[in-house]
mmCIF file of C-alpha atoms in Angstrom:
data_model
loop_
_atom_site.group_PDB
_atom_site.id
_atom_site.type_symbol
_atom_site.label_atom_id
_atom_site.label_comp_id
_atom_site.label_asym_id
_atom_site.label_seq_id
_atom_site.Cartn_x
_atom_site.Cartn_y
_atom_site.Cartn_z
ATOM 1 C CA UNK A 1 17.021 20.638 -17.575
ATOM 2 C CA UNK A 2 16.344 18.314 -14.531
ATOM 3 C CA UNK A 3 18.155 14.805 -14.988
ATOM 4 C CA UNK A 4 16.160 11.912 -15.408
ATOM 5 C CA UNK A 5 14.194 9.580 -13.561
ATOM 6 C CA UNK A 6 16.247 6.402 -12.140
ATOM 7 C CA UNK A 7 13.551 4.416 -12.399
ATOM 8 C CA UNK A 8 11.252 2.597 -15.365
ATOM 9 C CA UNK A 9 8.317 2.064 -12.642
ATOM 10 C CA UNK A 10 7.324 3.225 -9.581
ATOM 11 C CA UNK A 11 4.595 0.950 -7.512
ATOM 12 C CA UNK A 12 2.607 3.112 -4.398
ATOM 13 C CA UNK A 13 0.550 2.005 -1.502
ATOM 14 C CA UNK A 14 -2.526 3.839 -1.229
ATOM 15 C CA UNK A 15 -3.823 3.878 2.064
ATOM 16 C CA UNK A 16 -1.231 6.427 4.227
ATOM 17 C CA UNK A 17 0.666 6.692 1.387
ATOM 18 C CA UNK A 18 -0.998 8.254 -1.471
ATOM 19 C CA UNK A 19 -4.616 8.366 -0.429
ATOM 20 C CA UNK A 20 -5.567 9.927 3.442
ATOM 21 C CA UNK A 21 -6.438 7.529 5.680
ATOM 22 C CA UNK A 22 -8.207 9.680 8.920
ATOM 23 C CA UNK A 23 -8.397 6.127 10.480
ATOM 24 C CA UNK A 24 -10.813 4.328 7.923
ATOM 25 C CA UNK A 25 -9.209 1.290 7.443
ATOM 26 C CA UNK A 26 -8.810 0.821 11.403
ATOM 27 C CA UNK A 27 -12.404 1.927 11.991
ATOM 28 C CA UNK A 28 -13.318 -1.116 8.980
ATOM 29 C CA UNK A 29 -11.085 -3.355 11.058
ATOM 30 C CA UNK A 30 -13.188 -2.647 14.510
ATOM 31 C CA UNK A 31 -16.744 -2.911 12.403
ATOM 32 C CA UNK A 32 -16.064 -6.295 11.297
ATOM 33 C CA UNK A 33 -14.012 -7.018 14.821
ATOM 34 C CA UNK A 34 -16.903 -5.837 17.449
ATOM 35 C CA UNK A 35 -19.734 -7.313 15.086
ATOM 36 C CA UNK A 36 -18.075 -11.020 15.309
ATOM 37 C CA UNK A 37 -16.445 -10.271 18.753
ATOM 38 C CA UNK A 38 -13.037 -11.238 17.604
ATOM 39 C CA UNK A 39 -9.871 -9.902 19.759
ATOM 40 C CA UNK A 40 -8.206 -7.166 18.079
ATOM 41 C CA UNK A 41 -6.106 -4.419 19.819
ATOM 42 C CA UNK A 42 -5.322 -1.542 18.536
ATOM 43 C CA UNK A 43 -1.653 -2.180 18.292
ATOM 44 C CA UNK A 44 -2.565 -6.074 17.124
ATOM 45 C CA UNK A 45 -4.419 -4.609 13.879
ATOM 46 C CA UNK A 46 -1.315 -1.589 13.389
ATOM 47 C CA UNK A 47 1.315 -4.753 13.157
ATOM 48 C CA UNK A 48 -0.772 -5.930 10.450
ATOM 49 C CA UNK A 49 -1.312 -2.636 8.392
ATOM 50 C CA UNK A 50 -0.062 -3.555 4.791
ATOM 51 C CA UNK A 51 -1.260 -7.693 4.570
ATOM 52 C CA UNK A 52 -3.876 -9.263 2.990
ATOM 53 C CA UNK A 53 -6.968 -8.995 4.414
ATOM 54 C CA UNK A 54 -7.854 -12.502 4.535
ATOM 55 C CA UNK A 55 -4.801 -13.485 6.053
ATOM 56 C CA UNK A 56 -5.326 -10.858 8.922
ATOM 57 C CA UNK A 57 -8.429 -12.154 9.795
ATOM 58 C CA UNK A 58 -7.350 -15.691 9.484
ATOM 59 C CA UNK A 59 -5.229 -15.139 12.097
ATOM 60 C CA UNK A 60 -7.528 -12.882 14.347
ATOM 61 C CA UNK A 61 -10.250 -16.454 13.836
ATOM 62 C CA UNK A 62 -7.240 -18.899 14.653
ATOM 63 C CA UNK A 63 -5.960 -16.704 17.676
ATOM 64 C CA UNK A 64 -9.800 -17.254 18.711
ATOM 65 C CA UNK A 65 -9.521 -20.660 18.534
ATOM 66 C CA UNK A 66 -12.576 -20.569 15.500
ATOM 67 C CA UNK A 67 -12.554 -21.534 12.141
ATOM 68 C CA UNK A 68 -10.422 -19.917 9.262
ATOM 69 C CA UNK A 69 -12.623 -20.696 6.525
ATOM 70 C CA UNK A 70 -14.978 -17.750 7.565
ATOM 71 C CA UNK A 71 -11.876 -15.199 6.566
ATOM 72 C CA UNK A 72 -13.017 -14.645 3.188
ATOM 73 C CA UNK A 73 -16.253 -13.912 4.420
ATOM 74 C CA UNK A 74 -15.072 -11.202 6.827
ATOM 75 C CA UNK A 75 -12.606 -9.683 4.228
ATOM 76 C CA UNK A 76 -15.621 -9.304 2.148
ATOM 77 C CA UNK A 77 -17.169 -7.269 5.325
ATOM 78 C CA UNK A 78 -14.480 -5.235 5.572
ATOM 79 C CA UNK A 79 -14.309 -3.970 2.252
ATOM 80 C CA UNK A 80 -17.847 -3.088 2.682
ATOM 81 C CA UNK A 81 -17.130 -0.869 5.797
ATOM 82 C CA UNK A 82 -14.324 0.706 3.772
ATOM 83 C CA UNK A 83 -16.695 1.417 0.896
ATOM 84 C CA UNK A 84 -19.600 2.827 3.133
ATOM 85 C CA UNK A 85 -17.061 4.999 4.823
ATOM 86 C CA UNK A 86 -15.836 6.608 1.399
ATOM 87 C CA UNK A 87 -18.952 7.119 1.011
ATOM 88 C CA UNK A 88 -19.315 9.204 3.928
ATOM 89 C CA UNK A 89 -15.429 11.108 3.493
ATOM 90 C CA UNK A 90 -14.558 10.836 -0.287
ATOM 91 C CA UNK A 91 -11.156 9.875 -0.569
ATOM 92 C CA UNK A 92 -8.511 12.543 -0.583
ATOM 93 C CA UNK A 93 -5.191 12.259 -2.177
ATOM 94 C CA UNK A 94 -2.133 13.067 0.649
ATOM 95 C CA UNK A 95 0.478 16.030 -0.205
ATOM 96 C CA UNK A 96 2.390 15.524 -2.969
ATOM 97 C CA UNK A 97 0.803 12.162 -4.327
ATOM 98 C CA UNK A 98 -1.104 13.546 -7.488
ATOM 99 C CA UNK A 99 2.185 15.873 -8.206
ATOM 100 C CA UNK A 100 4.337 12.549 -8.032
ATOM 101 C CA UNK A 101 1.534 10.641 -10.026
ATOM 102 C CA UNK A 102 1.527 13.405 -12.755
ATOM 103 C CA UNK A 103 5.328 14.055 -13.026
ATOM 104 C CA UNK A 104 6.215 10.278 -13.103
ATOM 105 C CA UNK A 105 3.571 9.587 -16.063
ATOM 106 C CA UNK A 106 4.940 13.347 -17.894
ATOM 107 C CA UNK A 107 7.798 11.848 -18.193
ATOM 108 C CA UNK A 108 7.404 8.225 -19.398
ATOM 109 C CA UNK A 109 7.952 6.179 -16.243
ATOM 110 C CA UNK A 110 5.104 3.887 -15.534
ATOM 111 C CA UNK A 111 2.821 3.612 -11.977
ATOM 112 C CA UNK A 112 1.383 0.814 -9.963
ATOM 113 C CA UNK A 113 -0.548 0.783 -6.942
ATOM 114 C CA UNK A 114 -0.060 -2.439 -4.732
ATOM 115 C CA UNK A 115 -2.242 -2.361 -1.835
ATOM 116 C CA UNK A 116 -3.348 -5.194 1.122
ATOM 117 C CA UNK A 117 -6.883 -4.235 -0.344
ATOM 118 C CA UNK A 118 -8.784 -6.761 -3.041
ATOM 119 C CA UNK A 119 -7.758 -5.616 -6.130
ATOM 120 C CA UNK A 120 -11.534 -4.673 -7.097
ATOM 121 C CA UNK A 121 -11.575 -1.953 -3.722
ATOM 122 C CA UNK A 122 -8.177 -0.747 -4.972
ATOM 123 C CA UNK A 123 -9.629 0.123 -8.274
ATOM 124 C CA UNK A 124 -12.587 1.757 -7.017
ATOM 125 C CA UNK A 125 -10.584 4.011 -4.929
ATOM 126 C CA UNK A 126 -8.442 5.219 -7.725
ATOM 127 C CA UNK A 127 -11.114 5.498 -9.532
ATOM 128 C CA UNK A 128 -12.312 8.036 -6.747
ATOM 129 C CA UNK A 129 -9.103 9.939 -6.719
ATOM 130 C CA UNK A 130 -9.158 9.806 -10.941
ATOM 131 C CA UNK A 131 -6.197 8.752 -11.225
ATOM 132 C CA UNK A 132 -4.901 6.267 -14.303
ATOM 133 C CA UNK A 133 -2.064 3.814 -12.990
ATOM 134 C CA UNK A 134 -0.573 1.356 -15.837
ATOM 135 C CA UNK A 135 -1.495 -1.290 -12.981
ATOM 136 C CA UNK A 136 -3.316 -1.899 -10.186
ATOM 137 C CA UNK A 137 -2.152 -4.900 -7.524
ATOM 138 C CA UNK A 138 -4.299 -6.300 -4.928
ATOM 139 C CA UNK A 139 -3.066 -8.900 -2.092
ATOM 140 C CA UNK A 140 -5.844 -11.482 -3.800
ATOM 141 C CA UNK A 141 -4.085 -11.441 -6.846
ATOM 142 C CA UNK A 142 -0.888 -12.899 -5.527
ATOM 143 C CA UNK A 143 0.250 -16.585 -3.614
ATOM 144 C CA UNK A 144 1.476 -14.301 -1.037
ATOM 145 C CA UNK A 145 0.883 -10.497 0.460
ATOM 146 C CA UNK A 146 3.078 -8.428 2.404
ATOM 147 C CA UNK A 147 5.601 -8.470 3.133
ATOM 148 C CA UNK A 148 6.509 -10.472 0.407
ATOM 149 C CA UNK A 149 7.509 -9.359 -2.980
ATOM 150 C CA UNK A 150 4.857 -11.268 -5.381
ATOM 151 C CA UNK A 151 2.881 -7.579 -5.971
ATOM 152 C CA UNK A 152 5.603 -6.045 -6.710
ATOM 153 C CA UNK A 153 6.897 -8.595 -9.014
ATOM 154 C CA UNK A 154 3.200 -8.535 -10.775
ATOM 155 C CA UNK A 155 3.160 -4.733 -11.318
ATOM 156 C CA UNK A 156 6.441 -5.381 -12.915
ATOM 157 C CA UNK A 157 5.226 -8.339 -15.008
ATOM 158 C CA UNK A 158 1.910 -6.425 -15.960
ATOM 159 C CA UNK A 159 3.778 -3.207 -16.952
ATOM 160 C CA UNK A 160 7.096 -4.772 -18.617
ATOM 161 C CA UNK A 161 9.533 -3.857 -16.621
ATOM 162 C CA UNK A 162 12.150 -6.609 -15.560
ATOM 163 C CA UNK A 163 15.094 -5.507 -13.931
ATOM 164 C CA UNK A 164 14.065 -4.443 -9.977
ATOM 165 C CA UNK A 165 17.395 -1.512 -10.201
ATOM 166 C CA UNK A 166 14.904 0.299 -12.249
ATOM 167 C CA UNK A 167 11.712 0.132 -10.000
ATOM 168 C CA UNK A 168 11.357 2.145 -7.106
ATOM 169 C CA UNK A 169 8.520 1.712 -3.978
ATOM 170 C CA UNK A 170 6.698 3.970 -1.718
ATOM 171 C CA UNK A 171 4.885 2.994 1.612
ATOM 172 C CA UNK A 172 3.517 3.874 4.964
ATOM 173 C CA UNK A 173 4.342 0.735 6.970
ATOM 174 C CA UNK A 174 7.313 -1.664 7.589
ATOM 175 C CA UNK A 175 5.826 -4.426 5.521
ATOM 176 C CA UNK A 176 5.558 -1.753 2.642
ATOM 177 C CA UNK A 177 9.193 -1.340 2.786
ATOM 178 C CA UNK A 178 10.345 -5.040 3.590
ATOM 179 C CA UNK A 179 7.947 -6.176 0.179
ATOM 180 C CA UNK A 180 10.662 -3.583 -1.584
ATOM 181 C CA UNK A 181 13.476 -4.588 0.005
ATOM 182 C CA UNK A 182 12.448 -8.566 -0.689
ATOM 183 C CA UNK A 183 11.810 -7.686 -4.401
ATOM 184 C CA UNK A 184 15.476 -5.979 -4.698
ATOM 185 C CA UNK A 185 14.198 -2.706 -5.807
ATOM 186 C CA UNK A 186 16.421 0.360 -5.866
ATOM 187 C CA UNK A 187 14.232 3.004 -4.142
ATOM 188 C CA UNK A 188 12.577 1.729 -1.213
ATOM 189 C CA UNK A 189 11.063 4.831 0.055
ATOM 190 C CA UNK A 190 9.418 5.377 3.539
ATOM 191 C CA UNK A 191 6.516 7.986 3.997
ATOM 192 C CA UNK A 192 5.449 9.794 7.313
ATOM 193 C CA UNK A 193 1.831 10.803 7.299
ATOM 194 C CA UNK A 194 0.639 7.442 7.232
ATOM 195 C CA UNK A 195 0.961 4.442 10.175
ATOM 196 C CA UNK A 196 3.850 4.698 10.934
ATOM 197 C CA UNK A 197 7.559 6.836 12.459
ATOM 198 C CA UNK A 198 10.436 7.756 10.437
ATOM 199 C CA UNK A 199 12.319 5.294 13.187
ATOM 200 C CA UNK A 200 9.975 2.562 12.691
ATOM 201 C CA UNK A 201 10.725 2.240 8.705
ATOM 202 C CA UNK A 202 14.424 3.576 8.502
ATOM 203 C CA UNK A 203 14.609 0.285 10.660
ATOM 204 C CA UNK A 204 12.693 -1.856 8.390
ATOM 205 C CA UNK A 205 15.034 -0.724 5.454
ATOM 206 C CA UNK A 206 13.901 1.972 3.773
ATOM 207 C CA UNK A 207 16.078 3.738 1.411
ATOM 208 C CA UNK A 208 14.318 7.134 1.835
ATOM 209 C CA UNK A 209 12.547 8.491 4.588
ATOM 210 C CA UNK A 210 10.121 11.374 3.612
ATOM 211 C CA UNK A 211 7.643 13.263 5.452
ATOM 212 C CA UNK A 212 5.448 13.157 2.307
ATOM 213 C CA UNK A 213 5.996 12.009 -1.397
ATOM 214 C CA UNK A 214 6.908 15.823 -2.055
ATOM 215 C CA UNK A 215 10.535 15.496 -2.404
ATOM 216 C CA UNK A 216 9.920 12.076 -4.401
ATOM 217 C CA UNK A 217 10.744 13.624 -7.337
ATOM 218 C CA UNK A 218 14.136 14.907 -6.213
ATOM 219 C CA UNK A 219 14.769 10.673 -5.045
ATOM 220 C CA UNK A 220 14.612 9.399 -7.743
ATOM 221 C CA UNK A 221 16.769 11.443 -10.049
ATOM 222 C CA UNK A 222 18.960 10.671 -7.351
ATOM 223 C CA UNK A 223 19.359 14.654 -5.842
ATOM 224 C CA UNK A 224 19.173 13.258 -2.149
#
């Protein structure tokens, strides 16, 4: 018999962590950029992989010397070019994130999803991918995104689980792992095939570094 879980919950990104991003949510970032000829890079927009949408853009306005109020507005423009791109390449769940999703629920430990997405785009791309989280966190449900710990310490709230020891966290990008490390939880695990370098989040304070969520399982029974 395997041993058990470590954890009561276990809260996922989505995009580059459990759901493939081919480059969708930069190519959203360069519609909505090039359209109101806002400066930014390529590297500018990676840094900022992981935040709230409206506070990216916010900043992208102010380093332009324009108006914040219009971030809303262009977080609203975004989503759209993220939701006309599904359209065009369904979303596709990355190796070993359905297996993980499955296993964890099999066996009684509750998911999340926290994403820098609204929390209405989050939902409809799980609903896409069909799978049935016990919560679903997006950055406008929250005082603060990432790299803070407020969605973690919502999916914990929503799903009834108090004590961070027993919650684990899986991301793509160094504010992924610092909103773990901020909300004390026990597994803060680093993934790969997303943004960004097993260098690049070992440094930020990951627990784990995994090329995919494959060996998850084996992580948090505490095996390696």
């Amino acid at each position: 018999m395997a041993p058990p879980f470590l954890v009561d919950l276990f809260v996922f990104d989505i995009a580059g962590t459990t759901v493939r991003d081919d480059g969708m949510v930069h190519r959203a970032f360069r519609v909505v950029a090039d359209r109101h000829r806002l400066s930014m890079s390529d590297e500018w927009i990676k840094a900022r992989m992981g935040w709230n949408k409206v506070h990216v853009f916010a900043e992208a306005l102010r380093l332009s010397a324009r108006d914040e109020s219009g971030a809303p507005a262009l977080a609203d423009e975004f989503t759209n070019a993220i939701l006309a791109d599904m359209d065009a390449r369904p979303p596709e769940p990355l190796r070993g994130a359905a297996e993980s999703m499955l296993g964890l629920t099999a066996a009684g430990v509750r998911t999340a999803f926290n994403t820098g997405y609204s929390a209405s785009l989050a939902e409809e791309i799980i609903r896409r991918v069909g799978w049935k989280p016990d919560a679903i966190i997006g950055s406008d449900l929250v005082p603060h995104g990432r790299p803070a710990p407020d969605m973690i310490r919502l999916a914990m709230s929503r799903t009834g689980v108090a004590d961070p020891s027993r919650v684990g966290v899986a991301g793509d990008t160094p504010s992924d792992i610092a909103a773990g490390r901020a909300a004390g939880c026990r597994f803060v695990v680093g993934v790969t095939h997303g943004t960004f370098g097993a260098e690049d989040l070992a440094t930020a304070g990951a627990t784990h570094v995994l090329p995919d969520l494959l060996g998850l399982m084996e992580v948090l029974r505490g095996s390696r």
